[in-house]
């Protein structure tokens, strides 16, 4: 019979913590790690505690709910603003809030990423760039589209320690599990490149949406992080609320949409870069586990 371990068991630290960090860096999913802990004798609540899982994740990894259940979540990604909206806990650092709006829920952050992190992301992405695709709303697949003239790539989930660090910080900052998001995307906009105004959620009226929702449900929020600022142009604009966010290196803009509707006022676009190059990283958050 498998020995039941206690939360106070000294084996939890540091050995388990080191094992967890190594397995995460090796790219194993949180679900896989949870199952390994369970197989080696940890109770579900203990394994969830060790991995800091949310109640939803624990249920999902325990098989109580199915990954593709698409009932809308009542929770939303939502940074916990403290000290009168001045900063947010990112786990390994505090991140300053430059502005906070409520219709839509939108926050502009300062210094979410360090200069070294921005450079490392650009350097790792550069050799892997190709012309950015947009979602084909008819089929749920992807296509080249004139509305989007940037180049981009996706990192693998937890593909290296830098990605793990950034994903972990984002999860803490937005209070949303790292499992409930698409892989980090990098985009490069040379002069003239832009992203015409659009919504990031999948339009329920389009035929391809059923297919897209099978992987993690709807998108519920977007985090755009600026890695390199162009010399001119390239602001992220929100036409419905008359807002333009400057693409300042290390900063980020977060906005959420509780329903896939234009009434969320989350229409947004990337203005053409006029001189220099703009680089961003985008994280799209989903209702449930994206696998
Ligand atoms: O680069 C931007 O400013 C931008 C604008 C609109 C990025 C996205 N959307 C996106 O990545 O969804
Ligand atoms: Zn967008």
PDB file of C-alpha atoms and ligand atoms in Angstrom:
ATOM      1  CA  UNK A   1       0.000   0.000   0.000  1.00  0.00           C
ATOM      2  CA  UNK A   2       1.207   3.528  -0.818  1.00  0.00           C
ATOM      3  CA  UNK A   3       2.373   5.391   2.248  1.00  0.00           C
ATOM      4  CA  UNK A   4       0.313   8.536   2.892  1.00  0.00           C
ATOM      5  CA  UNK A   5       2.608  11.495   3.461  1.00  0.00           C
ATOM      6  CA  UNK A   6       1.941  14.434   5.766  1.00  0.00           C
ATOM      7  CA  UNK A   7       2.157  18.104   4.752  1.00  0.00           C
ATOM      8  CA  UNK A   8       4.688  18.560   7.541  1.00  0.00           C
ATOM      9  CA  UNK A   9       6.826  15.773   6.033  1.00  0.00           C
ATOM     10  CA  UNK A  10      10.403  17.150   5.831  1.00  0.00           C
ATOM     11  CA  UNK A  11      10.771  15.419   2.429  1.00  0.00           C
ATOM     12  CA  UNK A  12       8.687  18.223   0.869  1.00  0.00           C
ATOM     13  CA  UNK A  13      11.625  20.610   1.048  1.00  0.00           C
ATOM     14  CA  UNK A  14      14.131  21.075  -0.379  1.00  0.00           C
ATOM     15  CA  UNK A  15      14.321  17.787  -2.312  1.00  0.00           C
ATOM     16  CA  UNK A  16      10.800  17.930  -3.744  1.00  0.00           C
ATOM     17  CA  UNK A  17      11.130  21.610  -4.568  1.00  0.00           C
ATOM     18  CA  UNK A  18      14.359  20.968  -6.493  1.00  0.00           C
ATOM     19  CA  UNK A  19      12.783  18.015  -8.274  1.00  0.00           C
ATOM     20  CA  UNK A  20       9.810  20.227  -9.179  1.00  0.00           C
ATOM     21  CA  UNK A  21      12.048  22.974 -10.578  1.00  0.00           C
ATOM     22  CA  UNK A  22      14.078  20.459 -12.619  1.00  0.00           C
ATOM     23  CA  UNK A  23      11.019  18.737 -14.046  1.00  0.00           C
ATOM     24  CA  UNK A  24       9.440  22.080 -14.926  1.00  0.00           C
ATOM     25  CA  UNK A  25      12.618  23.211 -16.713  1.00  0.00           C
ATOM     26  CA  UNK A  26      12.642  19.889 -18.570  1.00  0.00           C
ATOM     27  CA  UNK A  27       9.244  20.870 -19.976  1.00  0.00           C
ATOM     28  CA  UNK A  28       6.938  18.493 -18.122  1.00  0.00           C
ATOM     29  CA  UNK A  29       3.411  19.848 -17.788  1.00  0.00           C
ATOM     30  CA  UNK A  30       1.907  20.664 -14.407  1.00  0.00           C
ATOM     31  CA  UNK A  31      -0.604  17.852 -14.932  1.00  0.00           C
ATOM     32  CA  UNK A  32       2.242  15.353 -15.455  1.00  0.00           C
ATOM     33  CA  UNK A  33       4.082  16.546 -12.343  1.00  0.00           C
ATOM     34  CA  UNK A  34       0.919  16.366 -10.281  1.00  0.00           C
ATOM     35  CA  UNK A  35       0.373  12.774 -11.435  1.00  0.00           C
ATOM     36  CA  UNK A  36       4.000  11.865 -10.614  1.00  0.00           C
ATOM     37  CA  UNK A  37       3.600  13.226  -7.087  1.00  0.00           C
ATOM     38  CA  UNK A  38       0.358  11.274  -6.666  1.00  0.00           C
ATOM     39  CA  UNK A  39       2.034   8.093  -7.963  1.00  0.00           C
ATOM     40  CA  UNK A  40       4.826   8.448  -5.424  1.00  0.00           C
ATOM     41  CA  UNK A  41       2.429   8.615  -2.506  1.00  0.00           C
ATOM     42  CA  UNK A  42       1.407  12.247  -2.019  1.00  0.00           C
ATOM     43  CA  UNK A  43      -2.280  12.802  -1.375  1.00  0.00           C
ATOM     44  CA  UNK A  44      -4.134  15.013  -3.835  1.00  0.00           C
ATOM     45  CA  UNK A  45      -4.313  17.982  -1.438  1.00  0.00           C
ATOM     46  CA  UNK A  46      -0.627  17.630  -0.594  1.00  0.00           C
ATOM     47  CA  UNK A  47       0.460  17.426  -4.232  1.00  0.00           C
ATOM     48  CA  UNK A  48      -1.723  20.465  -4.973  1.00  0.00           C
ATOM     49  CA  UNK A  49      -0.149  22.315  -2.041  1.00  0.00           C
ATOM     50  CA  UNK A  50       3.406  21.505  -3.165  1.00  0.00           C
ATOM     51  CA  UNK A  51       2.652  22.751  -6.671  1.00  0.00           C
ATOM     52  CA  UNK A  52       0.544  25.728  -5.537  1.00  0.00           C
ATOM     53  CA  UNK A  53      -2.338  24.535  -7.699  1.00  0.00           C
ATOM     54  CA  UNK A  54      -5.659  26.330  -7.751  1.00  0.00           C
ATOM     55  CA  UNK A  55      -8.745  24.353  -6.732  1.00  0.00           C
ATOM     56  CA  UNK A  56      -9.731  24.237 -10.429  1.00  0.00           C
ATOM     57  CA  UNK A  57      -6.365  22.774 -11.459  1.00  0.00           C
ATOM     58  CA  UNK A  58      -6.480  20.177  -8.698  1.00  0.00           C
ATOM     59  CA  UNK A  59      -9.927  19.047  -9.828  1.00  0.00           C
ATOM     60  CA  UNK A  60      -8.825  18.951 -13.432  1.00  0.00           C
ATOM     61  CA  UNK A  61      -5.623  16.978 -12.780  1.00  0.00           C
ATOM     62  CA  UNK A  62      -7.527  14.624 -10.458  1.00  0.00           C
ATOM     63  CA  UNK A  63      -9.857  13.889 -13.380  1.00  0.00           C
ATOM     64  CA  UNK A  64     -12.906  15.313 -11.603  1.00  0.00           C
ATOM     65  CA  UNK A  65     -13.522  17.653 -14.551  1.00  0.00           C
ATOM     66  CA  UNK A  66     -12.550  17.225 -18.192  1.00  0.00           C
ATOM     67  CA  UNK A  67      -9.998  19.575 -19.851  1.00  0.00           C
ATOM     68  CA  UNK A  68     -12.388  20.623 -22.588  1.00  0.00           C
ATOM     69  CA  UNK A  69     -15.396  21.391 -20.448  1.00  0.00           C
ATOM     70  CA  UNK A  70     -16.451  24.744 -21.797  1.00  0.00           C
ATOM     71  CA  UNK A  71     -18.779  26.095 -19.166  1.00  0.00           C
ATOM     72  CA  UNK A  72     -17.864  29.738 -18.671  1.00  0.00           C
ATOM     73  CA  UNK A  73     -15.645  30.432 -15.700  1.00  0.00           C
ATOM     74  CA  UNK A  74     -17.037  32.902 -13.212  1.00  0.00           C
ATOM     75  CA  UNK A  75     -13.530  33.949 -12.223  1.00  0.00           C
ATOM     76  CA  UNK A  76     -11.448  36.291 -14.333  1.00  0.00           C
ATOM     77  CA  UNK A  77      -7.739  37.113 -14.467  1.00  0.00           C
ATOM     78  CA  UNK A  78      -7.442  40.098 -12.137  1.00  0.00           C
ATOM     79  CA  UNK A  79      -4.259  41.571 -10.674  1.00  0.00           C
ATOM     80  CA  UNK A  80      -4.502  42.282  -6.968  1.00  0.00           C
ATOM     81  CA  UNK A  81      -3.876  46.004  -6.748  1.00  0.00           C
ATOM     82  CA  UNK A  82      -2.424  47.201  -3.479  1.00  0.00           C
ATOM     83  CA  UNK A  83      -1.104  50.435  -2.020  1.00  0.00           C
ATOM     84  CA  UNK A  84      -3.817  52.447  -3.789  1.00  0.00           C
ATOM     85  CA  UNK A  85      -3.261  50.877  -7.203  1.00  0.00           C
ATOM     86  CA  UNK A  86       0.458  51.585  -7.217  1.00  0.00           C
ATOM     87  CA  UNK A  87       1.966  48.144  -7.565  1.00  0.00           C
ATOM     88  CA  UNK A  88       1.178  44.466  -8.015  1.00  0.00           C
ATOM     89  CA  UNK A  89       2.943  41.365  -6.679  1.00  0.00           C
ATOM     90  CA  UNK A  90       4.637  39.462  -9.479  1.00  0.00           C
ATOM     91  CA  UNK A  91       6.136  36.887  -7.086  1.00  0.00           C
ATOM     92  CA  UNK A  92       9.811  37.541  -7.827  1.00  0.00           C
ATOM     93  CA  UNK A  93       9.296  41.324  -8.184  1.00  0.00           C
ATOM     94  CA  UNK A  94       6.809  44.126  -7.598  1.00  0.00           C
ATOM     95  CA  UNK A  95       5.414  45.651 -10.768  1.00  0.00           C
ATOM     96  CA  UNK A  96       4.311  49.289 -10.916  1.00  0.00           C
ATOM     97  CA  UNK A  97       0.875  50.262 -12.210  1.00  0.00           C
ATOM     98  CA  UNK A  98       0.900  53.268 -14.544  1.00  0.00           C
ATOM     99  CA  UNK A  99      -2.844  53.333 -15.167  1.00  0.00           C
ATOM    100  CA  UNK A 100      -5.891  51.302 -14.205  1.00  0.00           C
ATOM    101  CA  UNK A 101      -9.238  51.539 -15.997  1.00  0.00           C
ATOM    102  CA  UNK A 102     -12.479  49.695 -15.519  1.00  0.00           C
ATOM    103  CA  UNK A 103     -14.451  49.745 -18.789  1.00  0.00           C
ATOM    104  CA  UNK A 104     -12.726  47.693 -20.069  1.00  0.00           C
ATOM    105  CA  UNK A 105     -10.670  46.306 -17.188  1.00  0.00           C
ATOM    106  CA  UNK A 106      -7.248  47.496 -18.334  1.00  0.00           C
ATOM    107  CA  UNK A 107      -3.928  48.015 -16.583  1.00  0.00           C
ATOM    108  CA  UNK A 108      -0.704  49.462 -17.939  1.00  0.00           C
ATOM    109  CA  UNK A 109       2.321  48.060 -16.093  1.00  0.00           C
ATOM    110  CA  UNK A 110       5.814  49.491 -15.841  1.00  0.00           C
ATOM    111  CA  UNK A 111       8.895  47.262 -15.634  1.00  0.00           C
ATOM    112  CA  UNK A 112       7.178  43.897 -15.874  1.00  0.00           C
ATOM    113  CA  UNK A 113      10.252  42.634 -17.751  1.00  0.00           C
ATOM    114  CA  UNK A 114      13.865  43.694 -17.224  1.00  0.00           C
ATOM    115  CA  UNK A 115      16.020  44.902 -20.143  1.00  0.00           C
ATOM    116  CA  UNK A 116      18.001  41.648 -19.925  1.00  0.00           C
ATOM    117  CA  UNK A 117      14.793  39.576 -20.150  1.00  0.00           C
ATOM    118  CA  UNK A 118      13.574  41.600 -23.166  1.00  0.00           C
ATOM    119  CA  UNK A 119      16.919  41.097 -24.932  1.00  0.00           C
ATOM    120  CA  UNK A 120      17.021  37.373 -24.130  1.00  0.00           C
ATOM    121  CA  UNK A 121      13.491  36.845 -25.506  1.00  0.00           C
ATOM    122  CA  UNK A 122      14.339  38.715 -28.722  1.00  0.00           C
ATOM    123  CA  UNK A 123      17.599  36.812 -29.158  1.00  0.00           C
ATOM    124  CA  UNK A 124      15.923  33.424 -28.648  1.00  0.00           C
ATOM    125  CA  UNK A 125      13.010  34.296 -30.960  1.00  0.00           C
ATOM    126  CA  UNK A 126      14.961  35.916 -33.834  1.00  0.00           C
ATOM    127  CA  UNK A 127      16.073  32.747 -35.670  1.00  0.00           C
ATOM    128  CA  UNK A 128      12.587  31.208 -35.378  1.00  0.00           C
ATOM    129  CA  UNK A 129      10.447  34.042 -36.826  1.00  0.00           C
ATOM    130  CA  UNK A 130       8.015  33.602 -39.687  1.00  0.00           C
ATOM    131  CA  UNK A 131       5.146  35.674 -41.115  1.00  0.00           C
ATOM    132  CA  UNK A 132       2.419  36.041 -38.450  1.00  0.00           C
ATOM    133  CA  UNK A 133      -0.797  34.142 -39.011  1.00  0.00           C
ATOM    134  CA  UNK A 134      -4.323  35.051 -37.952  1.00  0.00           C
ATOM    135  CA  UNK A 135      -7.045  32.652 -36.872  1.00  0.00           C
ATOM    136  CA  UNK A 136      -9.157  31.448 -39.819  1.00  0.00           C
ATOM    137  CA  UNK A 137     -12.626  32.007 -38.363  1.00  0.00           C
ATOM    138  CA  UNK A 138     -14.227  29.573 -40.826  1.00  0.00           C
ATOM    139  CA  UNK A 139     -12.135  26.550 -39.964  1.00  0.00           C
ATOM    140  CA  UNK A 140     -10.444  27.380 -36.661  1.00  0.00           C
ATOM    141  CA  UNK A 141      -7.067  26.960 -38.415  1.00  0.00           C
ATOM    142  CA  UNK A 142      -4.540  29.707 -39.192  1.00  0.00           C
ATOM    143  CA  UNK A 143      -3.881  31.802 -42.304  1.00  0.00           C
ATOM    144  CA  UNK A 144      -1.724  34.676 -43.607  1.00  0.00           C
ATOM    145  CA  UNK A 145      -3.845  37.843 -43.487  1.00  0.00           C
ATOM    146  CA  UNK A 146      -3.104  41.392 -44.719  1.00  0.00           C
ATOM    147  CA  UNK A 147      -4.436  42.830 -41.398  1.00  0.00           C
ATOM    148  CA  UNK A 148      -1.370  41.477 -39.673  1.00  0.00           C
ATOM    149  CA  UNK A 149       2.000  42.255 -41.232  1.00  0.00           C
ATOM    150  CA  UNK A 150       4.340  41.320 -38.384  1.00  0.00           C
ATOM    151  CA  UNK A 151       6.613  38.265 -38.024  1.00  0.00           C
ATOM    152  CA  UNK A 152       6.295  35.958 -35.061  1.00  0.00           C
ATOM    153  CA  UNK A 153       6.931  32.692 -33.259  1.00  0.00           C
ATOM    154  CA  UNK A 154       5.650  30.771 -30.230  1.00  0.00           C
ATOM    155  CA  UNK A 155       7.860  29.415 -27.466  1.00  0.00           C
ATOM    156  CA  UNK A 156       7.120  25.912 -26.235  1.00  0.00           C
ATOM    157  CA  UNK A 157       5.464  25.660 -22.833  1.00  0.00           C
ATOM    158  CA  UNK A 158       8.200  25.971 -20.149  1.00  0.00           C
ATOM    159  CA  UNK A 159      10.830  25.523 -22.884  1.00  0.00           C
ATOM    160  CA  UNK A 160      13.662  27.086 -20.847  1.00  0.00           C
ATOM    161  CA  UNK A 161      14.208  28.641 -17.393  1.00  0.00           C
ATOM    162  CA  UNK A 162      13.586  32.189 -18.696  1.00  0.00           C
ATOM    163  CA  UNK A 163      10.165  31.215 -20.063  1.00  0.00           C
ATOM    164  CA  UNK A 164       9.323  29.457 -16.776  1.00  0.00           C
ATOM    165  CA  UNK A 165      10.329  32.580 -14.811  1.00  0.00           C
ATOM    166  CA  UNK A 166       8.228  34.890 -16.988  1.00  0.00           C
ATOM    167  CA  UNK A 167       5.210  32.544 -17.119  1.00  0.00           C
ATOM    168  CA  UNK A 168       5.347  32.150 -13.331  1.00  0.00           C
ATOM    169  CA  UNK A 169       5.521  35.926 -12.847  1.00  0.00           C
ATOM    170  CA  UNK A 170       2.570  36.482 -15.190  1.00  0.00           C
ATOM    171  CA  UNK A 171       0.507  33.818 -13.407  1.00  0.00           C
ATOM    172  CA  UNK A 172       1.147  35.455 -10.043  1.00  0.00           C
ATOM    173  CA  UNK A 173       0.614  38.985 -11.346  1.00  0.00           C
ATOM    174  CA  UNK A 174      -2.701  38.224 -13.025  1.00  0.00           C
ATOM    175  CA  UNK A 175      -3.794  35.621 -10.467  1.00  0.00           C
ATOM    176  CA  UNK A 176      -4.417  33.155 -13.260  1.00  0.00           C
ATOM    177  CA  UNK A 177      -2.883  29.647 -13.481  1.00  0.00           C
ATOM    178  CA  UNK A 178       0.011  29.264 -15.919  1.00  0.00           C
ATOM    179  CA  UNK A 179      -1.827  26.268 -17.371  1.00  0.00           C
ATOM    180  CA  UNK A 180      -4.765  28.483 -18.459  1.00  0.00           C
ATOM    181  CA  UNK A 181      -2.964  30.337 -21.236  1.00  0.00           C
ATOM    182  CA  UNK A 182      -1.564  29.975 -24.727  1.00  0.00           C
ATOM    183  CA  UNK A 183       2.183  29.677 -25.155  1.00  0.00           C
ATOM    184  CA  UNK A 184       4.101  32.934 -25.134  1.00  0.00           C
ATOM    185  CA  UNK A 185       4.148  34.547 -28.570  1.00  0.00           C
ATOM    186  CA  UNK A 186       6.835  36.931 -29.845  1.00  0.00           C
ATOM    187  CA  UNK A 187       6.109  39.437 -32.630  1.00  0.00           C
ATOM    188  CA  UNK A 188       8.465  41.679 -34.593  1.00  0.00           C
ATOM    189  CA  UNK A 189       7.086  44.713 -36.453  1.00  0.00           C
ATOM    190  CA  UNK A 190       9.532  46.234 -38.974  1.00  0.00           C
ATOM    191  CA  UNK A 191       8.756  49.728 -40.376  1.00  0.00           C
ATOM    192  CA  UNK A 192       5.295  49.752 -41.983  1.00  0.00           C
ATOM    193  CA  UNK A 193       4.083  46.646 -40.113  1.00  0.00           C
ATOM    194  CA  UNK A 194       0.875  46.921 -38.115  1.00  0.00           C
ATOM    195  CA  UNK A 195      -2.004  44.939 -36.634  1.00  0.00           C
ATOM    196  CA  UNK A 196      -5.382  46.363 -37.637  1.00  0.00           C
ATOM    197  CA  UNK A 197      -8.020  46.728 -34.872  1.00  0.00           C
ATOM    198  CA  UNK A 198      -9.611  43.437 -33.805  1.00  0.00           C
ATOM    199  CA  UNK A 199     -10.924  41.566 -30.779  1.00  0.00           C
ATOM    200  CA  UNK A 200      -8.794  38.801 -29.291  1.00  0.00           C
ATOM    201  CA  UNK A 201     -11.726  36.574 -28.230  1.00  0.00           C
ATOM    202  CA  UNK A 202     -13.103  34.001 -30.670  1.00  0.00           C
ATOM    203  CA  UNK A 203     -16.320  35.169 -32.277  1.00  0.00           C
ATOM    204  CA  UNK A 204     -19.125  32.718 -31.314  1.00  0.00           C
ATOM    205  CA  UNK A 205     -20.857  33.452 -34.631  1.00  0.00           C
ATOM    206  CA  UNK A 206     -17.950  32.022 -36.666  1.00  0.00           C
ATOM    207  CA  UNK A 207     -17.909  28.379 -37.729  1.00  0.00           C
ATOM    208  CA  UNK A 208     -14.292  27.756 -36.675  1.00  0.00           C
ATOM    209  CA  UNK A 209     -14.872  28.828 -33.076  1.00  0.00           C
ATOM    210  CA  UNK A 210     -16.170  25.423 -31.924  1.00  0.00           C
ATOM    211  CA  UNK A 211     -12.812  23.887 -32.874  1.00  0.00           C
ATOM    212  CA  UNK A 212     -10.804  26.673 -31.225  1.00  0.00           C
ATOM    213  CA  UNK A 213     -12.725  26.369 -27.948  1.00  0.00           C
ATOM    214  CA  UNK A 214     -11.785  22.698 -27.600  1.00  0.00           C
ATOM    215  CA  UNK A 215      -8.322  23.770 -26.468  1.00  0.00           C
ATOM    216  CA  UNK A 216      -8.779  25.727 -23.262  1.00  0.00           C
ATOM    217  CA  UNK A 217     -12.139  27.383 -23.895  1.00  0.00           C
ATOM    218  CA  UNK A 218     -12.493  31.088 -24.692  1.00  0.00           C
ATOM    219  CA  UNK A 219      -9.767  33.690 -24.428  1.00  0.00           C
ATOM    220  CA  UNK A 220     -10.607  35.897 -21.452  1.00  0.00           C
ATOM    221  CA  UNK A 221      -7.713  38.353 -21.301  1.00  0.00           C
ATOM    222  CA  UNK A 222      -4.611  39.590 -23.123  1.00  0.00           C
ATOM    223  CA  UNK A 223      -1.219  40.727 -21.865  1.00  0.00           C
ATOM    224  CA  UNK A 224       0.959  42.558 -24.388  1.00  0.00           C
ATOM    225  CA  UNK A 225       4.563  43.062 -23.211  1.00  0.00           C
ATOM    226  CA  UNK A 226       6.862  45.477 -25.038  1.00  0.00           C
ATOM    227  CA  UNK A 227      10.366  44.116 -25.648  1.00  0.00           C
ATOM    228  CA  UNK A 228      11.795  46.816 -27.935  1.00  0.00           C
ATOM    229  CA  UNK A 229      10.311  50.216 -28.608  1.00  0.00           C
ATOM    230  CA  UNK A 230      10.347  51.582 -32.153  1.00  0.00           C
ATOM    231  CA  UNK A 231      11.788  55.051 -32.787  1.00  0.00           C
ATOM    232  CA  UNK A 232       8.307  56.189 -33.824  1.00  0.00           C
ATOM    233  CA  UNK A 233       4.825  54.720 -34.300  1.00  0.00           C
ATOM    234  CA  UNK A 234       3.662  51.318 -33.048  1.00  0.00           C
ATOM    235  CA  UNK A 235       1.330  52.361 -30.206  1.00  0.00           C
ATOM    236  CA  UNK A 236      -1.317  49.861 -29.120  1.00  0.00           C
ATOM    237  CA  UNK A 237      -4.630  51.643 -29.661  1.00  0.00           C
ATOM    238  CA  UNK A 238      -8.083  51.056 -28.156  1.00  0.00           C
ATOM    239  CA  UNK A 239     -10.408  53.003 -30.487  1.00  0.00           C
ATOM    240  CA  UNK A 240     -13.561  52.512 -28.340  1.00  0.00           C
ATOM    241  CA  UNK A 241     -12.016  54.221 -25.338  1.00  0.00           C
ATOM    242  CA  UNK A 242      -9.740  56.588 -27.217  1.00  0.00           C
ATOM    243  CA  UNK A 243      -6.584  55.194 -25.636  1.00  0.00           C
ATOM    244  CA  UNK A 244      -3.091  54.773 -27.074  1.00  0.00           C
ATOM    245  CA  UNK A 245      -0.510  52.839 -25.047  1.00  0.00           C
ATOM    246  CA  UNK A 246       3.112  53.642 -25.813  1.00  0.00           C
ATOM    247  CA  UNK A 247       5.205  50.545 -26.592  1.00  0.00           C
ATOM    248  CA  UNK A 248       7.818  51.231 -23.921  1.00  0.00           C
ATOM    249  CA  UNK A 249      10.433  48.482 -23.400  1.00  0.00           C
ATOM    250  CA  UNK A 250       9.720  46.374 -20.284  1.00  0.00           C
ATOM    251  CA  UNK A 251       6.184  47.754 -19.897  1.00  0.00           C
ATOM    252  CA  UNK A 252       2.955  45.870 -20.629  1.00  0.00           C
ATOM    253  CA  UNK A 253      -0.759  46.395 -21.143  1.00  0.00           C
ATOM    254  CA  UNK A 254      -3.304  43.941 -19.740  1.00  0.00           C
ATOM    255  CA  UNK A 255      -7.019  43.885 -20.552  1.00  0.00           C
ATOM    256  CA  UNK A 256      -9.775  41.361 -19.923  1.00  0.00           C
ATOM    257  CA  UNK A 257     -13.112  40.526 -21.546  1.00  0.00           C
ATOM    258  CA  UNK A 258     -15.628  38.565 -19.490  1.00  0.00           C
ATOM    259  CA  UNK A 259     -17.708  37.685 -22.571  1.00  0.00           C
ATOM    260  CA  UNK A 260     -16.886  37.459 -26.293  1.00  0.00           C
ATOM    261  CA  UNK A 261     -18.775  40.668 -27.071  1.00  0.00           C
ATOM    262  CA  UNK A 262     -17.986  44.051 -28.571  1.00  0.00           C
ATOM    263  CA  UNK A 263     -19.635  45.606 -25.504  1.00  0.00           C
ATOM    264  CA  UNK A 264     -16.391  44.773 -23.658  1.00  0.00           C
ATOM    265  CA  UNK A 265     -14.857  47.746 -25.513  1.00  0.00           C
ATOM    266  CA  UNK A 266     -11.681  45.725 -26.100  1.00  0.00           C
ATOM    267  CA  UNK A 267     -11.286  46.525 -29.797  1.00  0.00           C
ATOM    268  CA  UNK A 268      -7.552  47.149 -30.146  1.00  0.00           C
ATOM    269  CA  UNK A 269      -4.818  47.328 -32.767  1.00  0.00           C
ATOM    270  CA  UNK A 270      -1.113  47.954 -33.299  1.00  0.00           C
ATOM    271  CA  UNK A 271      -0.454  51.204 -35.182  1.00  0.00           C
ATOM    272  CA  UNK A 272       2.068  51.037 -38.025  1.00  0.00           C
ATOM    273  CA  UNK A 273       5.683  51.313 -36.970  1.00  0.00           C
ATOM    274  CA  UNK A 274       7.141  54.307 -38.795  1.00  0.00           C
ATOM    275  CA  UNK A 275      10.830  54.062 -37.883  1.00  0.00           C
ATOM    276  CA  UNK A 276      12.819  51.479 -35.983  1.00  0.00           C
ATOM    277  CA  UNK A 277      11.449  48.084 -34.940  1.00  0.00           C
ATOM    278  CA  UNK A 278       8.827  47.108 -32.406  1.00  0.00           C
ATOM    279  CA  UNK A 279       9.026  43.741 -30.625  1.00  0.00           C
ATOM    280  CA  UNK A 280       6.350  42.427 -28.283  1.00  0.00           C
ATOM    281  CA  UNK A 281       5.462  39.268 -26.378  1.00  0.00           C
ATOM    282  CA  UNK A 282       1.761  38.398 -26.145  1.00  0.00           C
ATOM    283  CA  UNK A 283       0.103  36.124 -23.601  1.00  0.00           C
ATOM    284  CA  UNK A 284      -3.539  35.181 -24.246  1.00  0.00           C
ATOM    285  CA  UNK A 285      -5.323  33.772 -21.211  1.00  0.00           C
ATOM    286  CA  UNK A 286      -7.944  31.042 -21.525  1.00  0.00           C
ATOM    287  CA  UNK A 287     -10.877  29.910 -19.390  1.00  0.00           C
ATOM    288  CA  UNK A 288      -9.356  26.502 -18.716  1.00  0.00           C
ATOM    289  CA  UNK A 289      -6.259  24.402 -19.334  1.00  0.00           C
ATOM    290  CA  UNK A 290      -4.660  24.941 -22.740  1.00  0.00           C
ATOM    291  CA  UNK A 291      -3.001  21.685 -23.783  1.00  0.00           C
TER     292      UNK A 291
HETATM  293  O1  LIG B   1       1.374  44.940 -31.122  1.00  0.00           O
HETATM  294  C1  LIG B   1       0.313  45.406 -30.700  1.00  0.00           C
HETATM  295  O2  LIG B   1       0.272  46.542 -30.260  1.00  0.00           O
HETATM  296  C2  LIG B   1      -0.891  44.543 -30.722  1.00  0.00           C
HETATM  297  C3  LIG B   1      -2.091  45.103 -31.052  1.00  0.00           C
HETATM  298  C4  LIG B   1      -3.204  44.314 -31.090  1.00  0.00           C
HETATM  299  C5  LIG B   1      -0.844  43.202 -30.399  1.00  0.00           C
HETATM  300  C6  LIG B   1      -2.015  42.470 -30.414  1.00  0.00           C
HETATM  301  N1  LIG B   1      -3.178  43.008 -30.748  1.00  0.00           N
HETATM  302  C7  LIG B   1      -2.059  41.051 -30.029  1.00  0.00           C
HETATM  303  O3  LIG B   1      -0.977  40.458 -29.905  1.00  0.00           O
HETATM  304  O4  LIG B   1      -3.184  40.521 -29.839  1.00  0.00           O
HETATM  305 ZN1  LIG B   2      -4.869  41.606 -30.256  1.00  0.00          ZN
END
